[in-house]
Short mmCIF file of C-alpha atoms in Angstrom, two decimals:
data_model
loop_
_atom_site.label_atom_id
_atom_site.label_comp_id
_atom_site.label_asym_id
_atom_site.label_seq_id
_atom_site.Cartn_x
_atom_site.Cartn_y
_atom_site.Cartn_z
CA UNK A 7 0.00 0.00 0.00
CA UNK A 8 1.29 3.47 -0.88
CA UNK A 9 2.40 5.58 2.08
CA UNK A 10 -0.50 8.00 1.79
CA UNK A 11 -3.09 5.67 0.30
CA UNK A 12 -5.31 3.38 2.36
CA UNK A 13 -8.03 2.40 -0.11
CA UNK A 14 -5.97 0.23 -2.46
CA UNK A 15 -7.93 -2.90 -1.57
CA UNK A 16 -11.45 -1.53 -1.68
CA UNK A 17 -14.04 -3.48 -3.70
CA UNK A 18 -17.32 -2.26 -5.11
CA UNK A 19 -19.19 -5.36 -3.90
CA UNK A 20 -21.87 -5.58 -1.25
CA UNK A 21 -20.49 -7.04 1.94
CA UNK A 22 -16.89 -6.06 1.17
CA UNK A 23 -14.89 -3.09 2.42
CA UNK A 24 -15.36 -0.12 0.09
CA UNK A 25 -14.10 2.95 1.93
CA UNK A 26 -12.53 5.69 -0.18
CA UNK A 27 -9.74 7.82 1.19
CA UNK A 28 -10.37 11.40 2.27
CA UNK A 29 -8.06 13.89 4.00
CA UNK A 30 -9.93 13.40 7.28
CA UNK A 31 -9.79 9.60 7.05
CA UNK A 32 -6.10 9.57 6.14
CA UNK A 33 -5.30 11.75 9.15
CA UNK A 34 -7.29 9.31 11.29
CA UNK A 35 -5.39 6.30 9.91
CA UNK A 36 -2.08 8.01 10.70
CA UNK A 37 -3.18 8.61 14.28
CA UNK A 38 -4.03 4.92 14.57
CA UNK A 39 -0.64 3.94 13.15
CA UNK A 40 1.15 5.90 15.86
CA UNK A 41 -0.60 3.61 18.37
CA UNK A 42 0.47 0.47 16.43
CA UNK A 43 -3.11 -0.10 15.28
CA UNK A 44 -5.07 0.23 12.07
CA UNK A 45 -8.56 0.28 10.60
CA UNK A 46 -9.58 -3.23 9.50
CA UNK A 47 -11.50 -1.99 6.47
CA UNK A 48 -8.27 -0.72 4.89
CA UNK A 49 -6.85 -4.27 4.73
CA UNK A 50 -9.90 -6.54 5.13
CA UNK A 51 -10.18 -7.46 1.45
CA UNK A 52 -6.47 -8.25 1.35
CA UNK A 53 -6.33 -10.49 4.42
CA UNK A 54 -9.69 -12.14 3.72
CA UNK A 55 -9.50 -12.97 -0.01
CA UNK A 56 -12.33 -14.63 -1.92
CA UNK A 57 -10.13 -17.68 -2.47
CA UNK A 58 -6.56 -18.71 -1.56
CA UNK A 59 -3.87 -16.59 -3.17
CA UNK A 60 -0.59 -18.43 -2.89
CA UNK A 61 2.55 -16.35 -3.15
CA UNK A 62 4.38 -19.54 -4.14
CA UNK A 63 4.86 -20.18 -7.85
CA UNK A 64 5.19 -23.48 -9.72
CA UNK A 65 8.84 -24.48 -10.16
CA UNK A 66 10.64 -27.49 -11.66
CA UNK A 67 14.06 -28.15 -10.15
CA UNK A 68 15.86 -30.21 -12.78
CA UNK A 69 18.06 -32.87 -11.24
CA UNK A 70 20.61 -32.98 -14.04
CA UNK A 71 21.16 -29.24 -13.62
CA UNK A 72 21.47 -29.50 -9.84
CA UNK A 73 23.36 -32.77 -9.42
CA UNK A 74 26.80 -31.37 -10.22
CA UNK A 75 26.34 -28.53 -7.74
CA UNK A 76 25.16 -30.94 -5.06
CA UNK A 77 28.26 -33.11 -5.59
CA UNK A 78 30.46 -29.99 -5.65
CA UNK A 79 29.28 -29.10 -2.16
CA UNK A 80 30.95 -32.30 -0.89
CA UNK A 81 34.29 -30.92 -2.09
CA UNK A 82 33.77 -27.53 -0.50
CA UNK A 83 32.19 -28.27 2.89
CA UNK A 84 32.47 -31.14 5.37
CA UNK A 85 29.50 -32.56 7.32
CA UNK A 86 31.17 -31.35 10.53
CA UNK A 87 31.31 -27.79 9.23
CA UNK A 88 27.84 -27.70 7.73
CA UNK A 89 25.91 -29.87 10.17
CA UNK A 90 23.94 -30.96 7.11
CA UNK A 91 25.39 -30.53 3.62
CA UNK A 92 22.27 -29.53 1.71
CA UNK A 93 21.38 -27.46 -1.34
CA UNK A 94 17.90 -26.19 -0.52
CA UNK A 95 15.11 -25.46 -3.00
CA UNK A 96 14.09 -21.82 -2.97
CA UNK A 97 10.69 -20.86 -4.35
CA UNK A 98 10.82 -17.33 -5.85
CA UNK A 99 7.68 -16.38 -3.93
CA UNK A 100 8.88 -17.81 -0.59
CA UNK A 101 12.52 -16.79 -0.39
CA UNK A 102 11.84 -14.88 2.83
CA UNK A 103 11.22 -18.18 4.66
CA UNK A 104 13.41 -20.53 2.56
CA UNK A 105 10.38 -22.57 1.49
CA UNK A 106 10.06 -24.71 -1.61
CA UNK A 107 6.31 -24.13 -1.64
CA UNK A 108 3.84 -22.80 0.91
CA UNK A 109 5.12 -23.68 4.38
CA UNK A 110 7.21 -26.67 3.24
CA UNK A 111 10.99 -26.82 2.97
CA UNK A 112 13.00 -29.15 0.74
CA UNK A 113 16.62 -29.68 -0.21
CA UNK A 114 19.11 -32.14 -1.70
CA UNK A 115 21.61 -33.63 0.74
CA UNK A 116 24.82 -35.44 -0.20
CA UNK A 117 27.04 -37.75 1.84
CA UNK A 118 30.12 -39.71 0.83
CA UNK A 119 31.22 -43.21 1.89
CA UNK A 120 32.30 -43.33 5.52
CA UNK A 121 30.74 -39.99 6.44
CA UNK A 122 28.44 -39.66 9.44
CA UNK A 123 26.59 -36.49 10.38
CA UNK A 124 26.09 -35.69 14.06
CA UNK A 125 22.81 -36.56 15.75
CA UNK A 126 20.31 -33.86 16.62
CA UNK A 127 16.61 -33.35 17.24
CA UNK A 128 14.22 -30.50 16.59
CA UNK A 129 10.59 -29.47 16.61
CA UNK A 130 10.41 -29.83 12.86
CA UNK A 131 9.14 -33.04 11.27
CA UNK A 132 11.37 -34.38 8.52
CA UNK A 133 11.53 -37.02 5.80
CA UNK A 134 14.12 -38.29 3.34
CA UNK A 135 13.58 -39.78 -0.13
CA UNK A 136 16.66 -41.55 -1.49
CA UNK A 137 17.63 -40.46 -5.00
CA UNK A 138 20.87 -42.27 -5.78
CA UNK A 139 23.72 -44.19 -4.23
CA UNK A 140 24.26 -47.29 -2.11
CA UNK A 141 24.98 -47.76 1.58
CA UNK A 142 22.98 -44.88 3.09
CA UNK A 143 21.45 -45.32 6.52
CA UNK A 144 19.51 -43.34 9.08
CA UNK A 145 19.34 -43.80 12.85
CA UNK A 146 16.18 -42.58 14.60
CA UNK A 147 15.97 -42.90 18.39
CA UNK A 148 18.30 -45.91 18.31
CA UNK A 149 16.62 -47.60 15.31
CA UNK A 150 19.02 -48.00 12.37
CA UNK A 151 17.58 -48.29 8.87
CA UNK A 152 19.47 -49.18 5.71
CA UNK A 153 18.28 -47.26 2.67
CA UNK A 154 18.13 -47.75 -1.09
CA UNK A 155 16.92 -45.74 -4.07
CA UNK A 156 13.29 -44.56 -3.79
CA UNK A 157 13.06 -45.60 -0.15
CA UNK A 158 11.23 -43.09 2.05
CA UNK A 159 12.30 -42.60 5.68
CA UNK A 160 10.88 -40.52 8.54
CA UNK A 161 12.69 -38.51 11.20
CA UNK A 162 9.70 -37.21 13.19
CA UNK A 163 9.81 -34.15 15.38
CA UNK A 164 11.48 -34.64 18.73
CA UNK A 165 13.44 -37.74 17.67
CA UNK A 166 17.21 -38.02 17.79
CA UNK A 167 18.35 -38.70 14.24
CA UNK A 168 21.50 -38.88 12.18
CA UNK A 169 22.51 -40.01 8.70
CA UNK A 170 25.52 -41.70 7.22
CA UNK A 171 26.92 -43.78 4.39
CA UNK A 172 28.73 -47.07 4.97
CA UNK A 173 32.44 -47.28 4.23
CA UNK A 174 31.79 -49.72 1.38
CA UNK A 175 28.93 -47.62 -0.03
CA UNK A 176 28.88 -45.00 -2.75
CA UNK A 177 28.14 -41.27 -2.73
CA UNK A 178 24.47 -40.86 -1.85
CA UNK A 179 22.02 -38.06 -2.57
CA UNK A 180 18.56 -37.77 -1.09
CA UNK A 181 15.77 -35.24 -0.89
CA UNK A 182 14.97 -33.75 2.50
CA UNK A 183 11.47 -32.53 3.28
CA UNK A 184 10.56 -30.62 6.43
CA UNK A 185 7.90 -28.35 7.89
CA UNK A 186 10.50 -25.77 8.99
CA UNK A 187 8.62 -22.73 7.61
CA UNK A 188 5.38 -23.83 9.28
CA UNK A 189 6.91 -24.48 12.68
CA UNK A 190 8.84 -21.22 12.51
CA UNK A 191 5.67 -19.33 11.56
CA UNK A 192 4.08 -20.79 14.68
CA UNK A 193 7.16 -19.68 16.65
CA UNK A 194 7.50 -23.17 18.08
CA UNK A 195 10.93 -24.32 16.90
CA UNK A 196 13.51 -25.93 19.20
CA UNK A 197 16.82 -27.56 18.24
CA UNK A 198 19.30 -29.69 20.20
CA UNK A 199 22.56 -31.47 19.35
CA UNK A 200 23.09 -34.91 20.88
CA UNK A 201 25.40 -34.65 23.92
CA UNK A 202 27.57 -37.47 22.53
CA UNK A 203 27.26 -36.12 18.93
CA UNK A 204 26.15 -39.60 17.83
CA UNK A 205 23.62 -41.98 19.33
CA UNK A 206 23.93 -45.68 20.06
CA UNK A 207 22.04 -48.18 17.92
CA UNK A 208 19.91 -49.95 20.53
CA UNK A 209 17.66 -52.09 18.30
CA UNK A 210 18.30 -54.68 15.57
CA UNK A 211 18.96 -53.08 12.17
CA UNK A 212 15.72 -52.52 10.20
CA UNK A 213 13.63 -53.66 13.17
CA UNK A 214 10.80 -51.21 12.45
CA UNK A 215 10.30 -52.76 9.01
CA UNK A 216 10.20 -56.22 10.57
CA UNK A 217 7.61 -55.16 13.15
CA UNK A 218 5.41 -52.77 11.18
CA UNK A 219 6.07 -53.44 7.49
CA UNK A 220 3.55 -56.25 6.99
CA UNK A 221 0.71 -55.58 4.54
CA UNK A 222 -2.51 -55.14 6.56
CA UNK A 223 -0.75 -56.62 9.58
CA UNK A 224 0.29 -55.00 12.86
CA UNK A 225 1.98 -56.31 16.00
CA UNK A 226 -0.54 -57.50 18.57
CA UNK A 227 1.50 -55.95 21.36
CA UNK A 228 3.36 -52.77 20.53
CA UNK A 229 2.69 -50.10 23.13
CA UNK A 230 3.03 -47.46 20.40
CA UNK A 231 1.31 -44.22 21.42
CA UNK A 232 3.32 -41.55 19.62
CA UNK A 233 1.63 -39.27 17.06
CA UNK A 234 3.79 -40.40 14.15
CA UNK A 235 4.30 -43.67 12.31
CA UNK A 236 6.35 -46.40 14.01
CA UNK A 237 7.33 -47.63 10.54
CA UNK A 238 10.20 -45.24 9.97
CA UNK A 239 11.16 -46.72 6.59
CA UNK A 240 8.86 -47.31 3.61
CA UNK A 241 10.65 -49.36 0.97
CA UNK A 242 10.33 -48.81 -2.77
CA UNK A 243 9.87 -52.38 -3.99
CA UNK A 244 6.71 -53.21 -1.99
CA UNK A 245 5.34 -49.74 -2.69
CA UNK A 246 5.76 -50.12 -6.44
CA UNK A 247 4.31 -53.63 -6.35
CA UNK A 248 1.30 -52.34 -4.40
CA UNK A 249 0.72 -49.69 -7.08
CA UNK A 250 0.89 -52.30 -9.82
CA UNK A 251 -1.52 -54.62 -8.02
CA UNK A 252 -3.96 -51.78 -7.37
CA UNK A 253 -3.77 -50.70 -11.03
CA UNK A 254 -4.99 -54.15 -12.10
CA UNK A 255 -8.23 -53.75 -10.15
CA UNK A 256 -9.22 -50.08 -10.46
CA UNK A 257 -9.57 -47.25 -12.93
CA UNK A 258 -7.96 -45.03 -10.33
CA UNK A 259 -8.55 -41.34 -9.71
CA UNK A 260 -9.40 -39.16 -12.72
CA UNK A 261 -7.11 -36.53 -11.19
CA UNK A 262 -4.18 -38.57 -9.84
CA UNK A 263 -4.19 -41.95 -11.55
CA UNK A 264 -3.19 -44.77 -9.21
CA UNK A 265 -2.42 -43.08 -5.90
CA UNK A 266 -1.55 -44.66 -2.55
CA UNK A 267 -0.94 -42.73 0.64
CA UNK A 268 1.85 -43.72 2.98
CA UNK A 269 0.14 -44.27 6.33
CA UNK A 270 0.84 -44.77 9.99
CA UNK A 271 0.18 -48.52 10.39
CA UNK A 272 -0.80 -48.04 14.03
CA UNK A 273 -3.65 -45.63 13.22
CA UNK A 274 -4.25 -45.58 9.48
CA UNK A 275 -3.62 -41.83 9.54
CA UNK A 276 -0.82 -39.75 7.99
CA UNK A 277 2.80 -40.64 8.66
CA UNK A 278 3.34 -37.47 10.71
CA UNK A 279 0.96 -34.85 12.17
CA UNK A 280 2.08 -32.06 9.84
CA UNK A 281 3.34 -33.89 6.73
CA UNK A 282 1.59 -36.42 4.53
CA UNK A 283 3.16 -38.44 1.73
CA UNK A 284 2.05 -40.53 -1.22
CA UNK A 285 3.25 -42.40 -4.28
CA UNK A 286 1.22 -42.32 -7.46
CA UNK A 287 1.44 -44.11 -10.76
CA UNK A 288 0.48 -42.71 -14.14
CA UNK A 289 -0.11 -45.60 -16.49
CA UNK A 290 1.33 -45.59 -20.01
CA UNK A 291 -0.07 -42.63 -21.93
CA UNK A 292 -2.28 -41.54 -19.04
CA UNK A 293 -3.28 -37.87 -18.85
CA UNK A 294 -5.29 -36.98 -15.76
CA UNK A 295 -8.01 -34.40 -15.53
CA UNK A 296 -7.44 -31.09 -13.77
CA UNK A 297 -8.46 -30.10 -10.27
CA UNK A 298 -7.30 -27.87 -7.46
CA UNK A 299 -7.28 -28.08 -3.70
CA UNK A 300 -5.93 -26.37 -0.65
CA UNK A 301 -2.56 -27.65 0.50
CA UNK A 302 0.96 -27.37 -0.90
CA UNK A 303 2.56 -30.27 -2.75
CA UNK A 304 6.16 -31.16 -3.60
CA UNK A 305 6.67 -33.96 -6.14
CA UNK A 306 9.76 -35.97 -7.01
CA UNK A 307 9.77 -38.09 -10.15
CA UNK A 308 10.62 -41.58 -8.93
CA UNK A 309 10.22 -43.20 -12.35
CA UNK A 310 9.55 -42.14 -15.93
CA UNK A 311 8.98 -38.86 -17.73
CA UNK A 312 6.00 -36.65 -18.39
CA UNK A 313 4.60 -33.22 -17.76
CA UNK A 314 2.20 -31.36 -15.52
CA UNK A 315 0.03 -28.40 -16.43
CA UNK A 316 -0.21 -25.99 -13.52
CA UNK A 317 -2.40 -22.91 -13.82
CA UNK A 318 -2.36 -23.18 -17.59
CA UNK A 319 1.39 -23.60 -18.07
CA UNK A 320 3.13 -26.83 -19.03
CA UNK A 321 6.07 -28.08 -16.94
CA UNK A 322 8.00 -31.06 -18.33
CA UNK A 323 9.73 -33.43 -15.93
CA UNK A 324 11.88 -36.55 -16.00
CA UNK A 325 13.28 -38.96 -13.45
CA UNK A 326 14.63 -37.29 -10.26
CA UNK A 327 13.27 -33.86 -11.16
CA UNK A 328 11.36 -32.13 -8.36
CA UNK A 329 8.42 -29.79 -8.89
CA UNK A 330 5.84 -28.07 -6.73
CA UNK A 331 2.14 -27.29 -6.94
CA UNK A 332 1.06 -24.30 -4.82
CA UNK A 333 -2.19 -24.34 -2.88
CA UNK A 334 -5.34 -23.87 -4.99
CA UNK A 335 -3.41 -24.12 -8.26
CA UNK A 336 -5.25 -26.02 -11.00
CA UNK A 337 -3.11 -28.98 -12.07
CA UNK A 338 -3.10 -32.14 -14.14
CA UNK A 339 -0.40 -34.72 -14.91
CA UNK A 340 0.56 -36.73 -18.00
CA UNK A 341 2.85 -39.69 -18.68
CA UNK A 342 4.73 -39.24 -21.95
CA UNK A 343 5.55 -42.93 -22.37
CA UNK A 344 3.25 -45.12 -24.46
CA UNK A 345 4.59 -48.38 -22.99
CA UNK A 346 5.74 -47.78 -19.41
CA UNK A 347 4.38 -46.21 -16.25
CA UNK A 348 5.61 -43.10 -14.44
CA UNK A 349 5.68 -42.71 -10.65
CA UNK A 350 5.58 -39.52 -8.58
CA UNK A 351 6.54 -39.38 -4.92
CA UNK A 352 4.87 -36.51 -3.10
CA UNK A 353 4.89 -34.91 0.31
CA UNK A 354 2.41 -32.28 1.40
CA UNK A 355 0.76 -30.43 4.26
CA UNK A 356 -2.63 -32.13 3.93
CA UNK A 357 -2.62 -33.39 7.54
CA UNK A 358 -2.59 -29.76 8.68
CA UNK A 359 -5.29 -28.74 6.22
CA UNK A 360 -7.54 -31.60 7.23
CA UNK A 361 -6.99 -31.38 10.98
CA UNK A 362 -7.86 -27.66 10.89
CA UNK A 363 -10.91 -28.18 8.68
CA UNK A 364 -9.35 -26.18 5.83
CA UNK A 365 -9.24 -28.79 3.07
CA UNK A 366 -11.26 -27.99 -0.02
CA UNK A 367 -11.15 -29.50 -3.51
CA UNK A 368 -12.63 -28.47 -6.84
CA UNK A 369 -12.58 -30.14 -10.27
CA UNK A 370 -12.19 -28.23 -13.52
CA UNK A 371 -15.46 -28.63 -15.43
CA UNK A 372 -14.67 -26.80 -18.66
CA UNK A 373 -12.96 -28.29 -21.72
CA UNK A 374 -13.64 -31.88 -20.61
CA UNK A 375 -11.60 -31.30 -17.45
CA UNK A 376 -8.38 -30.17 -19.14
CA UNK A 377 -6.71 -26.77 -19.03
CA UNK A 378 -6.06 -24.59 -22.04
CA UNK A 379 -2.38 -23.74 -22.25
CA UNK A 380 -1.47 -20.10 -21.87
#
């Protein structure tokens, strides 16, 4: 708003603020400002929009353009210096909070064979999706998990966690996803470094997968009461096989193809209170219809190539590319292959939207449900 103008957001619509400036009113507004107050009608239409207006913009982060820079960081900075050696994804509309989209953060982390980052914990919920390499592992509250490409691992808020790569492994890169911007906006962030810098492994390796990884099965006695999933690692092979089995029995969603949510096996709910995740398959040649919904989404291409149309603009993607869909943006996806499927990993803030009663979805009705490119 201009320094001497207070009616920039007025609307000539019944029920909306429509107060024109006058010398007397401007003088009044300035008096209010000196008391650190203001007249609601000068900003009401801005802070109460008719529909969500995301300041995030769609972006595709192309892996082949970023990979060399991610590897270069391993030559320039050690894990001990950096704490975490990460190249973060910076949405042009969210640079002020280092978000990839909405209130979600993401970055690409690299570790070399034999490296081990120190253990810490924080109020932020986090996940990792393995992109390349062999020998990566994560330790969460004493549970050690070995990780391979397209595996998805949780490091929930308040848990001690650390990452490393085995001596006989290869350089590994994975995507980090966190709710850092959200927790910081709520002014609720805490951070602590482990007093011994690294934690002891106090359970058998991959024990959470053994206990909680059965399909439609759960331990009879578990004692699990925490608000996040006890299955810290979700492996790629059974996930992909589940998608393929499901695809044989269903037409899927007209908007998302074959989509399966990662869930907390103890409750059936999301994997963490603030972050949800899914894997979806677009069958050969499939082009979904367009819709929009509240909630911010970050996708990584786990398999295949295709494109998405977001708010009328086409964004091409291929394996390991990452792209985002801002809240309330109309979007549709397409698989460019005529003989193979494409798979998209996604994490989002839907648990927050749903728990607060803010989720809303709307299909595009015009043009047989497809957007016209602009």
